[in-house]
Structures are given as structure tokens and as C-alpha cells.
PDB file of C-alpha atoms in Angstrom:
ATOM      1  CA  UNK U   1     132.150-232.546  11.204  1.00  0.00           C
ATOM      2  CA  UNK U   2     130.439-233.616   7.419  1.00  0.00           C
ATOM      3  CA  UNK U   3     129.748-236.965   6.391  1.00  0.00           C
ATOM      4  CA  UNK U   4     132.178-238.470   3.584  1.00  0.00           C
ATOM      5  CA  UNK U   5     129.973-238.967   0.355  1.00  0.00           C
ATOM      6  CA  UNK U   6     129.269-242.330  -0.509  1.00  0.00           C
ATOM      7  CA  UNK U   7     129.529-242.402  -4.313  1.00  0.00           C
ATOM      8  CA  UNK U   8     126.876-244.471  -6.205  1.00  0.00           C
ATOM      9  CA  UNK U   9     127.503-245.909  -9.974  1.00  0.00           C
ATOM     10  CA  UNK U  10     125.860-242.251 -10.984  1.00  0.00           C
ATOM     11  CA  UNK U  11     127.315-239.676  -8.325  1.00  0.00           C
ATOM     12  CA  UNK U  12     129.918-237.367  -8.756  1.00  0.00           C
ATOM     13  CA  UNK U  13     132.738-236.336  -7.153  1.00  0.00           C
ATOM     14  CA  UNK U  14     132.593-233.782  -4.534  1.00  0.00           C
ATOM     15  CA  UNK U  15     134.749-230.469  -4.630  1.00  0.00           C
ATOM     16  CA  UNK U  16     138.152-230.975  -2.684  1.00  0.00           C
ATOM     17  CA  UNK U  17     138.238-227.217  -2.991  1.00  0.00           C
ATOM     18  CA  UNK U  18     134.274-226.464  -1.617  1.00  0.00           C
ATOM     19  CA  UNK U  19     134.824-227.683   1.861  1.00  0.00           C
ATOM     20  CA  UNK U  20     137.180-228.812   4.237  1.00  0.00           C
ATOM     21  CA  UNK U  21     138.039-232.576   4.621  1.00  0.00           C
ATOM     22  CA  UNK U  22     134.994-233.919   5.793  1.00  0.00           C
ATOM     23  CA  UNK U  23     136.417-236.585   8.788  1.00  0.00           C
ATOM     24  CA  UNK U  24     140.169-234.685  10.274  1.00  0.00           C
ATOM     25  CA  UNK U  25     141.120-237.526  11.681  1.00  0.00           C
ATOM     26  CA  UNK U  26     141.058-238.878   7.776  1.00  0.00           C
ATOM     27  CA  UNK U  27     142.429-236.722   6.008  1.00  0.00           C
ATOM     28  CA  UNK U  28     142.180-236.358   2.125  1.00  0.00           C
ATOM     29  CA  UNK U  29     139.749-238.640   2.389  1.00  0.00           C
ATOM     30  CA  UNK U  30     137.632-237.161   0.234  1.00  0.00           C
ATOM     31  CA  UNK U  31     134.820-240.077  -0.594  1.00  0.00           C
ATOM     32  CA  UNK U  32     134.081-243.509  -0.202  1.00  0.00           C
ATOM     33  CA  UNK U  33     132.495-246.003  -2.906  1.00  0.00           C
ATOM     34  CA  UNK U  34     131.739-250.294  -2.527  1.00  0.00           C
ATOM     35  CA  UNK U  35     133.511-249.950  -5.943  1.00  0.00           C
ATOM     36  CA  UNK U  36     134.834-248.355  -9.098  1.00  0.00           C
ATOM     37  CA  UNK U  37     132.286-247.921 -11.618  1.00  0.00           C
ATOM     38  CA  UNK U  38     132.543-247.503 -15.256  1.00  0.00           C
ATOM     39  CA  UNK U  39     133.686-243.725 -16.075  1.00  0.00           C
ATOM     40  CA  UNK U  40     135.098-243.056 -12.608  1.00  0.00           C
ATOM     41  CA  UNK U  41     138.057-243.595 -12.551  1.00  0.00           C
ATOM     42  CA  UNK U  42     138.564-240.334 -15.427  1.00  0.00           C
ATOM     43  CA  UNK U  43     135.755-238.321 -13.198  1.00  0.00           C
ATOM     44  CA  UNK U  44     137.825-238.685 -10.232  1.00  0.00           C
ATOM     45  CA  UNK U  45     141.173-237.834 -12.255  1.00  0.00           C
ATOM     46  CA  UNK U  46     139.838-234.754 -13.816  1.00  0.00           C
ATOM     47  CA  UNK U  47     139.633-233.407  -9.794  1.00  0.00           C
ATOM     48  CA  UNK U  48     142.980-234.555  -8.561  1.00  0.00           C
ATOM     49  CA  UNK U  49     140.837-237.820  -6.387  1.00  0.00           C
ATOM     50  CA  UNK U  50     142.373-240.937  -6.718  1.00  0.00           C
ATOM     51  CA  UNK U  51     141.379-244.540  -5.322  1.00  0.00           C
ATOM     52  CA  UNK U  52     144.321-245.778  -3.306  1.00  0.00           C
ATOM     53  CA  UNK U  53     142.368-248.386  -0.448  1.00  0.00           C
ATOM     54  CA  UNK U  54     143.400-252.382   0.611  1.00  0.00           C
ATOM     55  CA  UNK U  55     140.996-255.686   0.182  1.00  0.00           C
ATOM     56  CA  UNK U  56     138.379-255.660   2.135  1.00  0.00           C
ATOM     57  CA  UNK U  57     137.517-252.446   2.096  1.00  0.00           C
ATOM     58  CA  UNK U  58     135.751-250.133   0.490  1.00  0.00           C
ATOM     59  CA  UNK U  59     137.231-247.743  -2.043  1.00  0.00           C
ATOM     60  CA  UNK U  60     138.407-244.957  -0.641  1.00  0.00           C
ATOM     61  CA  UNK U  61     138.944-241.952  -2.550  1.00  0.00           C
ATOM     62  CA  UNK U  62     141.264-239.135  -1.687  1.00  0.00           C
ATOM     63  CA  UNK U  63     143.143-235.876  -2.985  1.00  0.00           C
ATOM     64  CA  UNK U  64     145.774-234.799   0.305  1.00  0.00           C
ATOM     65  CA  UNK U  65     147.024-231.986   1.174  1.00  0.00           C
ATOM     66  CA  UNK U  66     150.494-231.427   0.365  1.00  0.00           C
ATOM     67  CA  UNK U  67     150.248-233.180  -2.834  1.00  0.00           C
ATOM     68  CA  UNK U  68     153.469-234.224  -3.664  1.00  0.00           C
ATOM     69  CA  UNK U  69     154.875-233.649  -7.136  1.00  0.00           C
ATOM     70  CA  UNK U  70     157.898-233.699  -9.591  1.00  0.00           C
ATOM     71  CA  UNK U  71     158.316-230.969 -12.150  1.00  0.00           C
ATOM     72  CA  UNK U  72     160.646-233.678 -14.276  1.00  0.00           C
ATOM     73  CA  UNK U  73     163.530-230.896 -15.263  1.00  0.00           C
ATOM     74  CA  UNK U  74     164.410-231.184 -11.189  1.00  0.00           C
ATOM     75  CA  UNK U  75     164.090-235.122 -11.303  1.00  0.00           C
ATOM     76  CA  UNK U  76     167.463-235.625  -9.175  1.00  0.00           C
ATOM     77  CA  UNK U  77     169.948-238.111 -11.329  1.00  0.00           C
ATOM     78  CA  UNK U  78     173.184-238.209  -9.512  1.00  0.00           C
ATOM     79  CA  UNK U  79     176.316-239.620 -10.821  1.00  0.00           C
ATOM     80  CA  UNK U  80     175.785-242.571  -9.542  1.00  0.00           C
ATOM     81  CA  UNK U  81     172.583-242.692 -11.339  1.00  0.00           C
ATOM     82  CA  UNK U  82     173.925-240.957 -14.446  1.00  0.00           C
ATOM     83  CA  UNK U  83     176.513-244.393 -14.297  1.00  0.00           C
ATOM     84  CA  UNK U  84     173.667-246.790 -14.100  1.00  0.00           C
ATOM     85  CA  UNK U  85     171.736-244.977 -17.263  1.00  0.00           C
ATOM     86  CA  UNK U  86     174.967-244.849 -19.145  1.00  0.00           C
ATOM     87  CA  UNK U  87     175.593-248.481 -18.688  1.00  0.00           C
ATOM     88  CA  UNK U  88     171.807-249.430 -19.163  1.00  0.00           C
ATOM     89  CA  UNK U  89     171.413-247.562 -22.520  1.00  0.00           C
ATOM     90  CA  UNK U  90     175.381-249.175 -23.913  1.00  0.00           C
ATOM     91  CA  UNK U  91     174.083-252.429 -23.247  1.00  0.00           C
ATOM     92  CA  UNK U  92     172.865-253.939 -25.995  1.00  0.00           C
ATOM     93  CA  UNK U  93     171.023-256.330 -23.927  1.00  0.00           C
ATOM     94  CA  UNK U  94     169.165-253.975 -21.858  1.00  0.00           C
ATOM     95  CA  UNK U  95     165.738-252.886 -23.596  1.00  0.00           C
ATOM     96  CA  UNK U  96     163.322-249.776 -22.544  1.00  0.00           C
ATOM     97  CA  UNK U  97     159.701-250.334 -23.429  1.00  0.00           C
ATOM     98  CA  UNK U  98     156.734-248.318 -24.293  1.00  0.00           C
ATOM     99  CA  UNK U  99     152.789-249.142 -23.371  1.00  0.00           C
ATOM    100  CA  UNK U 100     154.258-253.284 -24.666  1.00  0.00           C
ATOM    101  CA  UNK U 101     152.787-255.065 -21.922  1.00  0.00           C
ATOM    102  CA  UNK U 102     150.796-252.923 -19.252  1.00  0.00           C
ATOM    103  CA  UNK U 103     149.204-256.388 -17.097  1.00  0.00           C
ATOM    104  CA  UNK U 104     152.849-257.601 -16.517  1.00  0.00           C
ATOM    105  CA  UNK U 105     154.553-253.909 -15.265  1.00  0.00           C
ATOM    106  CA  UNK U 106     151.793-253.805 -13.089  1.00  0.00           C
ATOM    107  CA  UNK U 107     151.325-257.273 -11.761  1.00  0.00           C
ATOM    108  CA  UNK U 108     154.905-256.727 -10.840  1.00  0.00           C
ATOM    109  CA  UNK U 109     153.885-253.262  -9.431  1.00  0.00           C
ATOM    110  CA  UNK U 110     151.551-255.342  -6.911  1.00  0.00           C
ATOM    111  CA  UNK U 111     153.259-258.036  -6.234  1.00  0.00           C
ATOM    112  CA  UNK U 112     156.786-255.824  -4.985  1.00  0.00           C
ATOM    113  CA  UNK U 113     157.964-256.460  -1.488  1.00  0.00           C
ATOM    114  CA  UNK U 114     158.575-253.120  -0.563  1.00  0.00           C
ATOM    115  CA  UNK U 115     160.258-251.625   3.576  1.00  0.00           C
ATOM    116  CA  UNK U 116     157.685-251.181   6.619  1.00  0.00           C
ATOM    117  CA  UNK U 117     154.503-252.294   3.988  1.00  0.00           C
ATOM    118  CA  UNK U 118     151.884-255.226   4.606  1.00  0.00           C
ATOM    119  CA  UNK U 119     149.891-256.248   1.237  1.00  0.00           C
ATOM    120  CA  UNK U 120     149.400-254.252  -1.573  1.00  0.00           C
ATOM    121  CA  UNK U 121     146.667-251.411  -2.639  1.00  0.00           C
ATOM    122  CA  UNK U 122     147.171-252.906  -6.125  1.00  0.00           C
ATOM    123  CA  UNK U 123     144.007-255.122  -6.114  1.00  0.00           C
ATOM    124  CA  UNK U 124     142.206-257.248  -8.507  1.00  0.00           C
ATOM    125  CA  UNK U 125     139.580-255.145  -8.888  1.00  0.00           C
ATOM    126  CA  UNK U 126     142.666-252.008  -9.474  1.00  0.00           C
ATOM    127  CA  UNK U 127     144.699-253.935 -12.000  1.00  0.00           C
ATOM    128  CA  UNK U 128     141.548-254.681 -13.566  1.00  0.00           C
ATOM    129  CA  UNK U 129     140.071-250.626 -14.073  1.00  0.00           C
ATOM    130  CA  UNK U 130     143.465-249.414 -14.794  1.00  0.00           C
ATOM    131  CA  UNK U 131     144.129-251.965 -17.295  1.00  0.00           C
ATOM    132  CA  UNK U 132     140.676-250.632 -19.103  1.00  0.00           C
ATOM    133  CA  UNK U 133     142.152-247.488 -18.769  1.00  0.00           C
ATOM    134  CA  UNK U 134     145.279-248.086 -20.790  1.00  0.00           C
ATOM    135  CA  UNK U 135     143.317-249.738 -23.429  1.00  0.00           C
ATOM    136  CA  UNK U 136     140.808-246.332 -23.815  1.00  0.00           C
ATOM    137  CA  UNK U 137     144.496-244.815 -23.780  1.00  0.00           C
ATOM    138  CA  UNK U 138     144.703-242.802 -20.385  1.00  0.00           C
ATOM    139  CA  UNK U 139     147.466-245.104 -18.744  1.00  0.00           C
ATOM    140  CA  UNK U 140     150.934-246.418 -19.509  1.00  0.00           C
ATOM    141  CA  UNK U 141     153.575-247.579 -18.553  1.00  0.00           C
ATOM    142  CA  UNK U 142     157.678-248.101 -18.755  1.00  0.00           C
ATOM    143  CA  UNK U 143     159.767-251.491 -18.461  1.00  0.00           C
ATOM    144  CA  UNK U 144     163.055-252.099 -18.577  1.00  0.00           C
ATOM    145  CA  UNK U 145     164.473-255.678 -19.600  1.00  0.00           C
ATOM    146  CA  UNK U 146     167.811-257.063 -19.511  1.00  0.00           C
ATOM    147  CA  UNK U 147     167.849-260.385 -22.193  1.00  0.00           C
ATOM    148  CA  UNK U 148     164.317-260.367 -21.849  1.00  0.00           C
ATOM    149  CA  UNK U 149     163.647-260.378 -18.526  1.00  0.00           C
ATOM    150  CA  UNK U 150     161.720-257.336 -16.343  1.00  0.00           C
ATOM    151  CA  UNK U 151     163.800-256.085 -13.985  1.00  0.00           C
ATOM    152  CA  UNK U 152     161.686-252.925 -13.098  1.00  0.00           C
ATOM    153  CA  UNK U 153     160.023-250.064 -14.620  1.00  0.00           C
ATOM    154  CA  UNK U 154     156.177-248.129 -13.605  1.00  0.00           C
ATOM    155  CA  UNK U 155     152.546-247.092 -14.908  1.00  0.00           C
ATOM    156  CA  UNK U 156     151.032-244.036 -14.849  1.00  0.00           C
ATOM    157  CA  UNK U 157     148.032-242.170 -15.899  1.00  0.00           C
ATOM    158  CA  UNK U 158     148.206-239.063 -18.163  1.00  0.00           C
ATOM    159  CA  UNK U 159     145.652-236.427 -19.001  1.00  0.00           C
ATOM    160  CA  UNK U 160     146.429-233.463 -21.109  1.00  0.00           C
ATOM    161  CA  UNK U 161     149.674-231.984 -20.007  1.00  0.00           C
ATOM    162  CA  UNK U 162     149.510-233.865 -16.285  1.00  0.00           C
ATOM    163  CA  UNK U 163     150.937-237.276 -15.676  1.00  0.00           C
ATOM    164  CA  UNK U 164     149.528-238.958 -12.500  1.00  0.00           C
ATOM    165  CA  UNK U 165     152.595-241.461 -11.656  1.00  0.00           C
ATOM    166  CA  UNK U 166     151.376-244.130 -10.123  1.00  0.00           C
ATOM    167  CA  UNK U 167     153.967-247.429  -8.381  1.00  0.00           C
ATOM    168  CA  UNK U 168     157.122-248.160  -9.526  1.00  0.00           C
ATOM    169  CA  UNK U 169     159.238-251.648  -9.139  1.00  0.00           C
ATOM    170  CA  UNK U 170     162.935-253.020  -9.371  1.00  0.00           C
ATOM    171  CA  UNK U 171     164.155-256.448  -9.004  1.00  0.00           C
ATOM    172  CA  UNK U 172     167.066-254.979 -10.118  1.00  0.00           C
ATOM    173  CA  UNK U 173     169.092-251.800  -8.080  1.00  0.00           C
ATOM    174  CA  UNK U 174     168.197-248.604  -9.917  1.00  0.00           C
ATOM    175  CA  UNK U 175     165.886-250.122 -12.004  1.00  0.00           C
ATOM    176  CA  UNK U 176     162.495-248.051 -11.236  1.00  0.00           C
ATOM    177  CA  UNK U 177     164.832-245.026 -10.768  1.00  0.00           C
ATOM    178  CA  UNK U 178     166.006-245.812 -14.496  1.00  0.00           C
ATOM    179  CA  UNK U 179     162.203-245.772 -15.164  1.00  0.00           C
ATOM    180  CA  UNK U 180     161.105-242.550 -13.570  1.00  0.00           C
ATOM    181  CA  UNK U 181     164.509-240.801 -15.363  1.00  0.00           C
ATOM    182  CA  UNK U 182     163.165-242.382 -18.530  1.00  0.00           C
ATOM    183  CA  UNK U 183     159.387-240.436 -18.130  1.00  0.00           C
ATOM    184  CA  UNK U 184     160.679-237.210 -16.778  1.00  0.00           C
ATOM    185  CA  UNK U 185     162.941-237.317 -19.699  1.00  0.00           C
ATOM    186  CA  UNK U 186     159.283-237.393 -22.043  1.00  0.00           C
ATOM    187  CA  UNK U 187     158.178-235.106 -20.126  1.00  0.00           C
ATOM    188  CA  UNK U 188     159.991-232.575 -20.448  1.00  0.00           C
ATOM    189  CA  UNK U 189     160.332-233.207 -24.258  1.00  0.00           C
ATOM    190  CA  UNK U 190     156.763-233.341 -24.279  1.00  0.00           C
ATOM    191  CA  UNK U 191     156.423-229.669 -21.927  1.00  0.00           C
ATOM    192  CA  UNK U 192     154.450-231.381 -18.957  1.00  0.00           C
ATOM    193  CA  UNK U 193     155.160-229.584 -16.438  1.00  0.00           C
ATOM    194  CA  UNK U 194     154.070-231.344 -13.414  1.00  0.00           C
ATOM    195  CA  UNK U 195     154.094-235.505 -12.986  1.00  0.00           C
ATOM    196  CA  UNK U 196     151.714-235.973  -9.669  1.00  0.00           C
ATOM    197  CA  UNK U 197     153.484-238.271  -6.885  1.00  0.00           C
ATOM    198  CA  UNK U 198     150.078-238.128  -4.875  1.00  0.00           C
ATOM    199  CA  UNK U 199     151.536-238.530  -0.860  1.00  0.00           C
ATOM    200  CA  UNK U 200     155.424-237.665   0.555  1.00  0.00           C
ATOM    201  CA  UNK U 201     158.061-240.301   0.760  1.00  0.00           C
ATOM    202  CA  UNK U 202     161.461-239.931   1.603  1.00  0.00           C
ATOM    203  CA  UNK U 203     162.038-242.147  -1.580  1.00  0.00           C
ATOM    204  CA  UNK U 204     160.492-239.642  -3.544  1.00  0.00           C
ATOM    205  CA  UNK U 205     162.142-236.531  -2.022  1.00  0.00           C
ATOM    206  CA  UNK U 206     165.473-238.337  -2.785  1.00  0.00           C
ATOM    207  CA  UNK U 207     164.023-237.818  -6.549  1.00  0.00           C
ATOM    208  CA  UNK U 208     163.165-234.684  -6.519  1.00  0.00           C
ATOM    209  CA  UNK U 209     159.876-234.404  -5.796  1.00  0.00           C
ATOM    210  CA  UNK U 210     158.530-231.633  -3.384  1.00  0.00           C
ATOM    211  CA  UNK U 211     154.994-231.171  -1.122  1.00  0.00           C
ATOM    212  CA  UNK U 212     152.187-228.592  -2.467  1.00  0.00           C
ATOM    213  CA  UNK U 213     149.555-226.890  -1.420  1.00  0.00           C
ATOM    214  CA  UNK U 214     146.226-228.642  -2.809  1.00  0.00           C
ATOM    215  CA  UNK U 215     144.637-225.482  -4.254  1.00  0.00           C
ATOM    216  CA  UNK U 216     148.270-225.680  -6.048  1.00  0.00           C
ATOM    217  CA  UNK U 217     147.801-228.326  -7.425  1.00  0.00           C
ATOM    218  CA  UNK U 218     144.125-228.780  -8.122  1.00  0.00           C
ATOM    219  CA  UNK U 219     145.154-225.143 -10.114  1.00  0.00           C
ATOM    220  CA  UNK U 220     148.047-226.754 -11.909  1.00  0.00           C
ATOM    221  CA  UNK U 221     145.956-229.833 -12.900  1.00  0.00           C
ATOM    222  CA  UNK U 222     143.000-227.455 -14.624  1.00  0.00           C
ATOM    223  CA  UNK U 223     145.703-225.565 -16.620  1.00  0.00           C
ATOM    224  CA  UNK U 224     146.781-229.177 -17.531  1.00  0.00           C
ATOM    225  CA  UNK U 225     143.938-230.388 -18.650  1.00  0.00           C
ATOM    226  CA  UNK U 226     143.070-227.528 -21.037  1.00  0.00           C
ATOM    227  CA  UNK U 227     146.226-228.613 -23.071  1.00  0.00           C
ATOM    228  CA  UNK U 228     146.106-230.410 -26.024  1.00  0.00           C
ATOM    229  CA  UNK U 229     146.808-234.412 -25.566  1.00  0.00           C
ATOM    230  CA  UNK U 230     149.614-235.943 -26.322  1.00  0.00           C
ATOM    231  CA  UNK U 231     149.348-237.877 -29.327  1.00  0.00           C
ATOM    232  CA  UNK U 232     149.193-241.746 -29.169  1.00  0.00           C
ATOM    233  CA  UNK U 233     150.440-244.245 -29.039  1.00  0.00           C
ATOM    234  CA  UNK U 234     153.490-243.300 -26.595  1.00  0.00           C
ATOM    235  CA  UNK U 235     156.637-244.219 -28.851  1.00  0.00           C
ATOM    236  CA  UNK U 236     160.581-243.858 -27.596  1.00  0.00           C
ATOM    237  CA  UNK U 237     162.826-246.186 -26.355  1.00  0.00           C
ATOM    238  CA  UNK U 238     166.167-245.748 -24.031  1.00  0.00           C
ATOM    239  CA  UNK U 239     167.923-243.369 -26.259  1.00  0.00           C
ATOM    240  CA  UNK U 240     165.397-241.223 -24.192  1.00  0.00           C
ATOM    241  CA  UNK U 241     167.331-241.433 -20.957  1.00  0.00           C
ATOM    242  CA  UNK U 242     170.469-239.522 -23.165  1.00  0.00           C
ATOM    243  CA  UNK U 243     168.973-236.491 -21.544  1.00  0.00           C
ATOM    244  CA  UNK U 244     170.459-237.534 -18.476  1.00  0.00           C
ATOM    245  CA  UNK U 245     174.260-237.411 -19.911  1.00  0.00           C
TER     246      UNK U 245
END
């Protein structure tokens, strides 16, 4: 069994396909670092690796096998969700905002109470790192508002033709589903083949996500990274949701 790579500020990530997971007792764990160093997030995502850890832990870097992904055209928009989307679109007091307040969205994701989960992996370090990533044009957010109040949303990373979903939150039933529906419709409109959902959950399965092998995911990632970057800034509103109606 090889050792898990401990990365310094100038070290590169190991290639997840070149050798088996370093520790079979912790499948998908690729590397560890003391903190998230400048430029490290971009290098990680280009290799299909992401950070996921808790406070008082070193930064743990993952490339799971299998990998949960959503092909945007396979997003499951049920009749009940269609009804909620229609109401949201028709409500003059409801808004869908893109890249308007990234900090508010990621903090809402961090403080959202989730079933069967204590605490959050979205640490202060994660918030700072992804906020910088957003300022560099790599991370984005979708926020839903009703009467000026934030009711749900998500944040994600986009490189080339690949979108990496990071976290969602809801303060009102179905709000995060509406945000994901909007992201999926935008991906369809721009020819984005895949939304990376990282890890398998029943909730993601219910929305159309499926597991694929790490090798399949990394093959698609390399194809997607070679696609032209989408024009910045992202600009769309709730009318994109009519794709599902």
C-alpha cells in the first residue's frame, strides 16, 4: 500500500488513474495538504479532484470511484416540481439571481441544517478559497429570492465545458431543486454535457444523477476542459426555467 501524498505549496496532485487509491480503507482519498494553497483549487479541478474535510482536519483531497454525475438533459423535473417552477416564474416578487452575492450563497450553504449530518465541510478556509475562485471567474452561484429574501440556491465551479456542483441549500421547500433546474437548463442551452455531483446520495439520484466510473468521468473531464470557456459573466434569470414547462 502506497502512502497518501502530502502536498506542499508547490507540489502537484497525483494522477488518480496512475495507481490505485493509496489507502483502500479510505477510497477516493488522493492527497492531503496543510491548507488550500494559492492556485491549488484550479489544479485540483483540472484533475477531477476536490477538497472535502472538516474543521480541525488537514485539507483532504478526493477523487471518488464511482463518481456521481448529472447529464443536464436527464434532470428529473416531476409534475409537482413543474408546478412549483411555474408558480415561481409567475410570481412578480420572485427572482433568480446569478453571481450577485456569492458570499451570501456559500455562507447559506455552510449554515444549512442537513439530515443525518453534524456540522459542515464548508469551513472558513473553504469559503475564502471559493470566494477567491469566484473572483477569478471560476466559481458561480444561483440564488432564489422571494420578496427580497434569500430562500435557496447553489454554488458551483465551471471550467471549459464542465460544471462541478458544490452545494445547495433551501429555506423553502424545493428552492434548491429550482436552482438546480435552472443550472441544468443553462447547461443544456450552452452544450455543457455534464454536471459533476461528486458523491452519491439518494437525493441526487431522485433528480436524475447517476454514478459512473472514475475513468469515465476523467475522460469526459479532459474532453470538456478542451472546450471553449463560456463567456463571462454568467447572465440569465428565471425565464430559463421555462425550459422545463
